[in-house]
PDB file of C-alpha atoms in Angstrom:
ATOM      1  CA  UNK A 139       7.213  41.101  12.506  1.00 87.00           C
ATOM      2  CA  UNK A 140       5.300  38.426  14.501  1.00 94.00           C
ATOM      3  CA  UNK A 141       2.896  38.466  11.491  1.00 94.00           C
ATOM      4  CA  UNK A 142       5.829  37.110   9.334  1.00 95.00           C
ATOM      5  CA  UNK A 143       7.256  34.576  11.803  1.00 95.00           C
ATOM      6  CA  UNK A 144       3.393  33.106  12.101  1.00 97.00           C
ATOM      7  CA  UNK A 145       3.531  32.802   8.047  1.00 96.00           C
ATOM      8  CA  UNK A 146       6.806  31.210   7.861  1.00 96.00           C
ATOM      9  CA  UNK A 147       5.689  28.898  10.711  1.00 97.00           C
ATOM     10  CA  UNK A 148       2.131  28.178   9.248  1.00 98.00           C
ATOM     11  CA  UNK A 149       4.107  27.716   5.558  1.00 98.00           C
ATOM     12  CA  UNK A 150       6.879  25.480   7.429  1.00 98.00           C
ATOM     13  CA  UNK A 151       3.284  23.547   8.711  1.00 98.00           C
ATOM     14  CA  UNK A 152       1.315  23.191   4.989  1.00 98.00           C
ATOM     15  CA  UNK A 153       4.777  21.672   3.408  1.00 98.00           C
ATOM     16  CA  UNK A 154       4.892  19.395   6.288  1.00 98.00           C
ATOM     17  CA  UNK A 155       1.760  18.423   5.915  1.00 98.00           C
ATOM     18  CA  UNK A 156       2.088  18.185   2.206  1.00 98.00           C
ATOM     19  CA  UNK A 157       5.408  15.695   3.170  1.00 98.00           C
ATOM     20  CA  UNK A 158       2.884  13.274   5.117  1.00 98.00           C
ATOM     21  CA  UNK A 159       0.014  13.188   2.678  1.00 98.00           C
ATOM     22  CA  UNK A 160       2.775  11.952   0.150  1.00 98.00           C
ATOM     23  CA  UNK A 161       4.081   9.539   2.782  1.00 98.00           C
ATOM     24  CA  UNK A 162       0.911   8.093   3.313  1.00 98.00           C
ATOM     25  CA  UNK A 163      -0.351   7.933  -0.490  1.00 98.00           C
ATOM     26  CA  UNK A 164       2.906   6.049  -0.402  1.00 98.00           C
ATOM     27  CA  UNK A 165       2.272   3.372   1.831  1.00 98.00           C
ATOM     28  CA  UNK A 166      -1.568   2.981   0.129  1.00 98.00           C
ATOM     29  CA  UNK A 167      -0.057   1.766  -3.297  1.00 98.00           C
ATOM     30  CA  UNK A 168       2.220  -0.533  -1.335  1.00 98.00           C
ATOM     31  CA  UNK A 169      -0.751  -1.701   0.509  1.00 98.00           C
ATOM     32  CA  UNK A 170      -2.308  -2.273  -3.006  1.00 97.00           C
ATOM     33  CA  UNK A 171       0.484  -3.724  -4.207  1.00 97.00           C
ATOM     34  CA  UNK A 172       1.312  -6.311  -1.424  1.00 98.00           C
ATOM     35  CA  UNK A 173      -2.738  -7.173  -1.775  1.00 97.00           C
ATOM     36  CA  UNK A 174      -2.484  -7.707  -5.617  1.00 97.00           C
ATOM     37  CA  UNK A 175       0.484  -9.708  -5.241  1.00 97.00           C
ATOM     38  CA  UNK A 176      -1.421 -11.881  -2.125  1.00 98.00           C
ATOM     39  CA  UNK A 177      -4.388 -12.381  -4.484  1.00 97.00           C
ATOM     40  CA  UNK A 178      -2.076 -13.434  -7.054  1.00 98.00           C
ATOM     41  CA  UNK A 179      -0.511 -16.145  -4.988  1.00 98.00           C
ATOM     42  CA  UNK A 180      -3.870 -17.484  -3.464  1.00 97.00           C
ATOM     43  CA  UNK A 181      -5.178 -17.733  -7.235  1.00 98.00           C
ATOM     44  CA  UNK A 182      -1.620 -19.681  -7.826  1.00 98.00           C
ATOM     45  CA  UNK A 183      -1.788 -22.249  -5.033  1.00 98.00           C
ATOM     46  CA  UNK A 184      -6.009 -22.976  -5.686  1.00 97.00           C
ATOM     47  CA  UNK A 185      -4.598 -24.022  -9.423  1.00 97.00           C
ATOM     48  CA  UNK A 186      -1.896 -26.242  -7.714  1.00 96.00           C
ATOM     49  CA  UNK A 187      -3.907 -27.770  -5.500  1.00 95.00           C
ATOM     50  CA  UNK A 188      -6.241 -28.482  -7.969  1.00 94.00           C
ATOM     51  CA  UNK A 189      -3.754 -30.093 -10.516  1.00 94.00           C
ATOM     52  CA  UNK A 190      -2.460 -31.866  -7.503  1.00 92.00           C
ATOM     53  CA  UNK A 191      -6.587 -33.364  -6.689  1.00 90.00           C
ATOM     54  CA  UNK A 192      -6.760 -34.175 -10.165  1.00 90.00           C
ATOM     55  CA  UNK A 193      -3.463 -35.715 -11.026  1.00 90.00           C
ATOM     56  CA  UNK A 194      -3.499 -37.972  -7.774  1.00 89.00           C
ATOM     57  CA  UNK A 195      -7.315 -38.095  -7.585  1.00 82.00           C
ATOM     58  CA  UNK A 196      -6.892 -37.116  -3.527  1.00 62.00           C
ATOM     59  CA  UNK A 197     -10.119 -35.388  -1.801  1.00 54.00           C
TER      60      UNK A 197
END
């Protein structure tokens, strides 16, 4: 009896477990995801700012 109460805890553990590792693999793609998109927008603004240097010829 204790036995089974110590493998329905331990099993009640491992899916909890299981829960967080697919919370976390969560939050890295959105990690990814928010850097991609920052990269993106750095890229964006250099190529503005560079149109902008060479349109107004400003230093």
């Amino acid at each position: 009896m204790e036995i089974e109460r110590l493998n329905v805890i331990t099993h009640d553990i491992v899916k909890e477990k299981e829960l967080l590792n697919d919370i976390i693999a969560g939050l890295v793609v959105e990690k990814e995801k928010d850097k991609a998109e920052k990269e993106a927008m750095n890229e964006r603004m250099t190529n503005i700012e560079a149109m902008l240097k060479a349109r107004f010829q400003i230093a």
